[in-house]
């Protein structure tokens, strides 16, 4: 990886004041004993309420590219206010037409039967579609091209930083040959870094005020956290349609052998 490394002490979870689930998804060991670089790969929830202190911390991390996985209406409702001030490259969906204007967890809360079981079934089914939505394919493709060619660190985020962001981080880990157990551990870390239990009462109130969604505690916790079955559902759908995750990354996302080797050469130590 070229470029100056930020002079900060590394930690996986970076607690910001007004941005949730912000963390480094590098640092994992690969199957052959190498390590993914630290201080390069960052992921989080949205940044609409980022404080001045949060902005300063983000500016110190050496991030040069931000991948916003949200749909255009989500971006308009909760804009990333600091992006232009820091002069970073932003990859977004623009005004690409999408079947829904809401994040996966909001779709579940709107459309699934109340209670944990109904919400869980909806999320498992929805994860089967996430890898194949045109907006995601387009952004995932551009993200991997940025990893191959852009300088500096990268930040990926969506609304909650757990579903779309978790899926893209998992594809990154797979390409970098991170062990499947560690890939899953990083995915599930949203349940810790998101601080859901402490935030749950406020989140339930916010769902009512913002989206006019009334939900019980069990249902809210089910869709505001992640479970192994969610990611496994995406893997199963990919296996059925593409043969393997490698097949998906090559044939759907266009990450050929040369590009994959370039990414591994840049980010593995």
JSON list of C-alpha atoms in Angstrom, two decimals, residues 92-221:
[
{"chain": "A", "resi": 92, "resn": "UNK", "atom": "CA", "xyz": [-22.53, 6.76, -4.71]},
{"chain": "A", "resi": 93, "resn": "UNK", "atom": "CA", "xyz": [-25.51, 5.34, -6.56]},
{"chain": "A", "resi": 94, "resn": "UNK", "atom": "CA", "xyz": [-26.45, 8.79, -7.85]},
{"chain": "A", "resi": 95, "resn": "UNK", "atom": "CA", "xyz": [-30.07, 8.70, -8.98]},
{"chain": "A", "resi": 96, "resn": "UNK", "atom": "CA", "xyz": [-30.00, 5.07, -10.10]},
{"chain": "A", "resi": 97, "resn": "UNK", "atom": "CA", "xyz": [-33.56, 3.75, -10.04]},
{"chain": "A", "resi": 98, "resn": "UNK", "atom": "CA", "xyz": [-34.08, 1.16, -7.32]},
{"chain": "A", "resi": 99, "resn": "UNK", "atom": "CA", "xyz": [-37.04, -0.89, -6.23]},
{"chain": "A", "resi": 100, "resn": "UNK", "atom": "CA", "xyz": [-36.99, 0.67, -2.79]},
{"chain": "A", "resi": 101, "resn": "UNK", "atom": "CA", "xyz": [-35.86, 3.89, -1.18]},
{"chain": "A", "resi": 102, "resn": "UNK", "atom": "CA", "xyz": [-35.23, 2.31, 2.22]},
{"chain": "A", "resi": 103, "resn": "UNK", "atom": "CA", "xyz": [-32.48, 0.39, 3.98]},
{"chain": "A", "resi": 104, "resn": "UNK", "atom": "CA", "xyz": [-32.95, -3.39, 4.42]},
{"chain": "A", "resi": 105, "resn": "UNK", "atom": "CA", "xyz": [-33.82, -3.10, 8.12]},
{"chain": "A", "resi": 106, "resn": "UNK", "atom": "CA", "xyz": [-36.44, -0.42, 7.38]},
{"chain": "A", "resi": 107, "resn": "UNK", "atom": "CA", "xyz": [-37.95, -2.65, 4.70]},
{"chain": "A", "resi": 108, "resn": "UNK", "atom": "CA", "xyz": [-38.20, -5.45, 7.24]},
{"chain": "A", "resi": 109, "resn": "UNK", "atom": "CA", "xyz": [-39.87, -3.22, 9.79]},
{"chain": "A", "resi": 110, "resn": "UNK", "atom": "CA", "xyz": [-42.35, -1.97, 7.19]},
{"chain": "A", "resi": 111, "resn": "UNK", "atom": "CA", "xyz": [-43.18, -5.26, 5.49]},
{"chain": "A", "resi": 112, "resn": "UNK", "atom": "CA", "xyz": [-42.46, -8.22, 7.78]},
{"chain": "A", "resi": 113, "resn": "UNK", "atom": "CA", "xyz": [-44.86, -9.67, 10.34]},
{"chain": "A", "resi": 114, "resn": "UNK", "atom": "CA", "xyz": [-44.34, -8.22, 13.80]},
{"chain": "A", "resi": 115, "resn": "UNK", "atom": "CA", "xyz": [-42.09, -10.11, 16.19]},
{"chain": "A", "resi": 116, "resn": "UNK", "atom": "CA", "xyz": [-38.63, -11.57, 15.97]},
{"chain": "A", "resi": 117, "resn": "UNK", "atom": "CA", "xyz": [-39.53, -14.65, 13.91]},
{"chain": "A", "resi": 118, "resn": "UNK", "atom": "CA", "xyz": [-41.23, -12.74, 11.10]},
{"chain": "A", "resi": 119, "resn": "UNK", "atom": "CA", "xyz": [-38.49, -10.13, 10.98]},
{"chain": "A", "resi": 120, "resn": "UNK", "atom": "CA", "xyz": [-35.79, -12.81, 10.88]},
{"chain": "A", "resi": 121, "resn": "UNK", "atom": "CA", "xyz": [-37.46, -14.62, 7.98]},
{"chain": "A", "resi": 122, "resn": "UNK", "atom": "CA", "xyz": [-37.73, -11.37, 6.04]},
{"chain": "A", "resi": 123, "resn": "UNK", "atom": "CA", "xyz": [-34.05, -10.54, 6.58]},
{"chain": "A", "resi": 124, "resn": "UNK", "atom": "CA", "xyz": [-32.91, -14.01, 5.52]},
{"chain": "A", "resi": 125, "resn": "UNK", "atom": "CA", "xyz": [-34.97, -13.77, 2.34]},
{"chain": "A", "resi": 126, "resn": "UNK", "atom": "CA", "xyz": [-33.82, -10.22, 1.66]},
{"chain": "A", "resi": 127, "resn": "UNK", "atom": "CA", "xyz": [-30.15, -11.17, 1.94]},
{"chain": "A", "resi": 128, "resn": "UNK", "atom": "CA", "xyz": [-30.63, -13.55, -0.97]},
{"chain": "A", "resi": 129, "resn": "UNK", "atom": "CA", "xyz": [-31.38, -10.54, -3.18]},
{"chain": "A", "resi": 130, "resn": "UNK", "atom": "CA", "xyz": [-28.82, -8.04, -1.85]},
{"chain": "A", "resi": 131, "resn": "UNK", "atom": "CA", "xyz": [-25.82, -9.25, -3.90]},
{"chain": "A", "resi": 132, "resn": "UNK", "atom": "CA", "xyz": [-27.78, -9.05, -7.14]},
{"chain": "A", "resi": 133, "resn": "UNK", "atom": "CA", "xyz": [-29.46, -5.65, -6.90]},
{"chain": "A", "resi": 134, "resn": "UNK", "atom": "CA", "xyz": [-28.13, -3.52, -9.80]},
{"chain": "A", "resi": 135, "resn": "UNK", "atom": "CA", "xyz": [-27.21, -0.62, -7.52]},
{"chain": "A", "resi": 136, "resn": "UNK", "atom": "CA", "xyz": [-25.09, -2.88, -5.32]},
{"chain": "A", "resi": 137, "resn": "UNK", "atom": "CA", "xyz": [-23.38, -4.54, -8.27]},
{"chain": "A", "resi": 138, "resn": "UNK", "atom": "CA", "xyz": [-22.47, -1.14, -9.69]},
{"chain": "A", "resi": 139, "resn": "UNK", "atom": "CA", "xyz": [-21.07, 0.21, -6.41]},
{"chain": "A", "resi": 140, "resn": "UNK", "atom": "CA", "xyz": [-19.31, -3.03, -5.49]},
{"chain": "A", "resi": 141, "resn": "UNK", "atom": "CA", "xyz": [-17.61, -3.01, -8.92]},
{"chain": "A", "resi": 142, "resn": "UNK", "atom": "CA", "xyz": [-16.41, 0.58, -8.50]},
{"chain": "A", "resi": 143, "resn": "UNK", "atom": "CA", "xyz": [-15.26, -0.10, -4.95]},
{"chain": "A", "resi": 144, "resn": "UNK", "atom": "CA", "xyz": [-12.98, -2.95, -6.03]},
{"chain": "A", "resi": 145, "resn": "UNK", "atom": "CA", "xyz": [-11.60, -0.87, -8.87]},
{"chain": "A", "resi": 146, "resn": "UNK", "atom": "CA", "xyz": [-10.84, 1.87, -6.35]},
{"chain": "A", "resi": 147, "resn": "UNK", "atom": "CA", "xyz": [-9.03, -0.65, -4.14]},
{"chain": "A", "resi": 148, "resn": "UNK", "atom": "CA", "xyz": [-6.89, -1.65, -7.12]},
{"chain": "A", "resi": 149, "resn": "UNK", "atom": "CA", "xyz": [-5.94, 1.87, -8.16]},
{"chain": "A", "resi": 150, "resn": "UNK", "atom": "CA", "xyz": [-6.80, 4.61, -5.63]},
{"chain": "A", "resi": 151, "resn": "UNK", "atom": "CA", "xyz": [-4.44, 5.86, -2.95]},
{"chain": "A", "resi": 152, "resn": "UNK", "atom": "CA", "xyz": [-5.23, 6.24, 0.74]},
{"chain": "A", "resi": 153, "resn": "UNK", "atom": "CA", "xyz": [-7.82, 4.56, 2.91]},
{"chain": "A", "resi": 154, "resn": "UNK", "atom": "CA", "xyz": [-11.42, 3.71, 2.10]},
{"chain": "A", "resi": 155, "resn": "UNK", "atom": "CA", "xyz": [-14.62, 4.10, 4.12]},
{"chain": "A", "resi": 156, "resn": "UNK", "atom": "CA", "xyz": [-17.72, 2.08, 3.24]},
{"chain": "A", "resi": 157, "resn": "UNK", "atom": "CA", "xyz": [-21.06, 2.80, 4.89]},
{"chain": "A", "resi": 158, "resn": "UNK", "atom": "CA", "xyz": [-24.80, 2.52, 4.52]},
{"chain": "A", "resi": 159, "resn": "UNK", "atom": "CA", "xyz": [-27.52, 3.55, 6.97]},
{"chain": "A", "resi": 160, "resn": "UNK", "atom": "CA", "xyz": [-26.83, 1.19, 9.87]},
{"chain": "A", "resi": 161, "resn": "UNK", "atom": "CA", "xyz": [-23.48, -0.08, 8.62]},
{"chain": "A", "resi": 162, "resn": "UNK", "atom": "CA", "xyz": [-24.42, -3.73, 9.04]},
{"chain": "A", "resi": 163, "resn": "UNK", "atom": "CA", "xyz": [-26.18, -5.25, 6.00]},
{"chain": "A", "resi": 164, "resn": "UNK", "atom": "CA", "xyz": [-24.98, -3.72, 2.72]},
{"chain": "A", "resi": 165, "resn": "UNK", "atom": "CA", "xyz": [-21.77, -2.61, 4.38]},
{"chain": "A", "resi": 166, "resn": "UNK", "atom": "CA", "xyz": [-21.36, -6.00, 6.04]},
{"chain": "A", "resi": 167, "resn": "UNK", "atom": "CA", "xyz": [-21.82, -7.78, 2.73]},
{"chain": "A", "resi": 168, "resn": "UNK", "atom": "CA", "xyz": [-19.21, -5.65, 0.94]},
{"chain": "A", "resi": 169, "resn": "UNK", "atom": "CA", "xyz": [-16.73, -6.06, 3.80]},
{"chain": "A", "resi": 170, "resn": "UNK", "atom": "CA", "xyz": [-17.28, -9.83, 3.62]},
{"chain": "A", "resi": 171, "resn": "UNK", "atom": "CA", "xyz": [-16.55, -9.86, -0.13]},
{"chain": "A", "resi": 172, "resn": "UNK", "atom": "CA", "xyz": [-13.38, -7.88, 0.59]},
{"chain": "A", "resi": 173, "resn": "UNK", "atom": "CA", "xyz": [-12.27, -10.36, 3.22]},
{"chain": "A", "resi": 174, "resn": "UNK", "atom": "CA", "xyz": [-12.98, -13.28, 0.92]},
{"chain": "A", "resi": 175, "resn": "UNK", "atom": "CA", "xyz": [-10.94, -11.72, -1.90]},
{"chain": "A", "resi": 176, "resn": "UNK", "atom": "CA", "xyz": [-8.10, -11.08, 0.56]},
{"chain": "A", "resi": 177, "resn": "UNK", "atom": "CA", "xyz": [-8.28, -14.73, 1.69]},
{"chain": "A", "resi": 178, "resn": "UNK", "atom": "CA", "xyz": [-9.34, -14.04, 5.28]},
{"chain": "A", "resi": 179, "resn": "UNK", "atom": "CA", "xyz": [-10.49, -17.22, 7.02]},
{"chain": "A", "resi": 180, "resn": "UNK", "atom": "CA", "xyz": [-14.27, -17.68, 6.89]},
{"chain": "A", "resi": 181, "resn": "UNK", "atom": "CA", "xyz": [-14.53, -17.71, 10.71]},
{"chain": "A", "resi": 182, "resn": "UNK", "atom": "CA", "xyz": [-12.79, -14.32, 10.94]},
{"chain": "A", "resi": 183, "resn": "UNK", "atom": "CA", "xyz": [-14.90, -12.97, 8.10]},
{"chain": "A", "resi": 184, "resn": "UNK", "atom": "CA", "xyz": [-18.00, -13.91, 10.09]},
{"chain": "A", "resi": 185, "resn": "UNK", "atom": "CA", "xyz": [-16.56, -12.48, 13.29]},
{"chain": "A", "resi": 186, "resn": "UNK", "atom": "CA", "xyz": [-16.07, -9.12, 11.60]},
{"chain": "A", "resi": 187, "resn": "UNK", "atom": "CA", "xyz": [-19.62, -9.25, 10.24]},
{"chain": "A", "resi": 188, "resn": "UNK", "atom": "CA", "xyz": [-21.09, -10.01, 13.68]},
{"chain": "A", "resi": 189, "resn": "UNK", "atom": "CA", "xyz": [-19.06, -7.26, 15.33]},
{"chain": "A", "resi": 190, "resn": "UNK", "atom": "CA", "xyz": [-21.85, -4.85, 14.30]},
{"chain": "A", "resi": 191, "resn": "UNK", "atom": "CA", "xyz": [-23.79, -6.24, 17.26]},
{"chain": "A", "resi": 192, "resn": "UNK", "atom": "CA", "xyz": [-21.09, -4.85, 19.58]},
{"chain": "A", "resi": 193, "resn": "UNK", "atom": "CA", "xyz": [-19.92, -1.76, 17.72]},
{"chain": "A", "resi": 194, "resn": "UNK", "atom": "CA", "xyz": [-23.50, -0.72, 16.97]},
{"chain": "A", "resi": 195, "resn": "UNK", "atom": "CA", "xyz": [-24.27, -0.58, 20.71]},
{"chain": "A", "resi": 196, "resn": "UNK", "atom": "CA", "xyz": [-27.81, -1.67, 19.89]},
{"chain": "A", "resi": 197, "resn": "UNK", "atom": "CA", "xyz": [-29.07, -2.63, 23.35]},
{"chain": "A", "resi": 198, "resn": "UNK", "atom": "CA", "xyz": [-28.14, 0.73, 24.84]},
{"chain": "A", "resi": 199, "resn": "UNK", "atom": "CA", "xyz": [-29.63, 2.59, 21.88]},
{"chain": "A", "resi": 200, "resn": "UNK", "atom": "CA", "xyz": [-32.72, 0.42, 21.41]},
{"chain": "A", "resi": 201, "resn": "UNK", "atom": "CA", "xyz": [-35.31, 2.62, 23.22]},
{"chain": "A", "resi": 202, "resn": "UNK", "atom": "CA", "xyz": [-34.19, 5.69, 21.27]},
{"chain": "A", "resi": 203, "resn": "UNK", "atom": "CA", "xyz": [-34.14, 3.71, 18.02]},
{"chain": "A", "resi": 204, "resn": "UNK", "atom": "CA", "xyz": [-37.70, 2.50, 18.57]},
{"chain": "A", "resi": 205, "resn": "UNK", "atom": "CA", "xyz": [-38.83, 6.08, 19.23]},
{"chain": "A", "resi": 206, "resn": "UNK", "atom": "CA", "xyz": [-37.00, 7.25, 16.11]},
{"chain": "A", "resi": 207, "resn": "UNK", "atom": "CA", "xyz": [-38.66, 4.61, 13.95]},
{"chain": "A", "resi": 208, "resn": "UNK", "atom": "CA", "xyz": [-42.05, 5.83, 15.13]},
{"chain": "A", "resi": 209, "resn": "UNK", "atom": "CA", "xyz": [-41.24, 9.51, 14.60]},
{"chain": "A", "resi": 210, "resn": "UNK", "atom": "CA", "xyz": [-39.36, 9.24, 11.30]},
{"chain": "A", "resi": 211, "resn": "UNK", "atom": "CA", "xyz": [-41.03, 6.32, 9.54]},
{"chain": "A", "resi": 212, "resn": "UNK", "atom": "CA", "xyz": [-44.33, 5.95, 11.46]},
{"chain": "A", "resi": 213, "resn": "UNK", "atom": "CA", "xyz": [-43.32, 2.37, 12.28]},
{"chain": "A", "resi": 214, "resn": "UNK", "atom": "CA", "xyz": [-44.43, 0.88, 15.58]},
{"chain": "A", "resi": 215, "resn": "UNK", "atom": "CA", "xyz": [-42.36, -2.14, 16.53]},
{"chain": "A", "resi": 216, "resn": "UNK", "atom": "CA", "xyz": [-41.85, -4.19, 19.66]},
{"chain": "A", "resi": 217, "resn": "UNK", "atom": "CA", "xyz": [-38.46, -4.64, 21.32]},
{"chain": "A", "resi": 218, "resn": "UNK", "atom": "CA", "xyz": [-37.87, -8.17, 20.04]},
{"chain": "A", "resi": 219, "resn": "UNK", "atom": "CA", "xyz": [-38.67, -7.27, 16.45]},
{"chain": "A", "resi": 220, "resn": "UNK", "atom": "CA", "xyz": [-36.53, -4.15, 16.54]},
{"chain": "A", "resi": 221, "resn": "UNK", "atom": "CA", "xyz": [-33.54, -5.99, 17.98]}
]
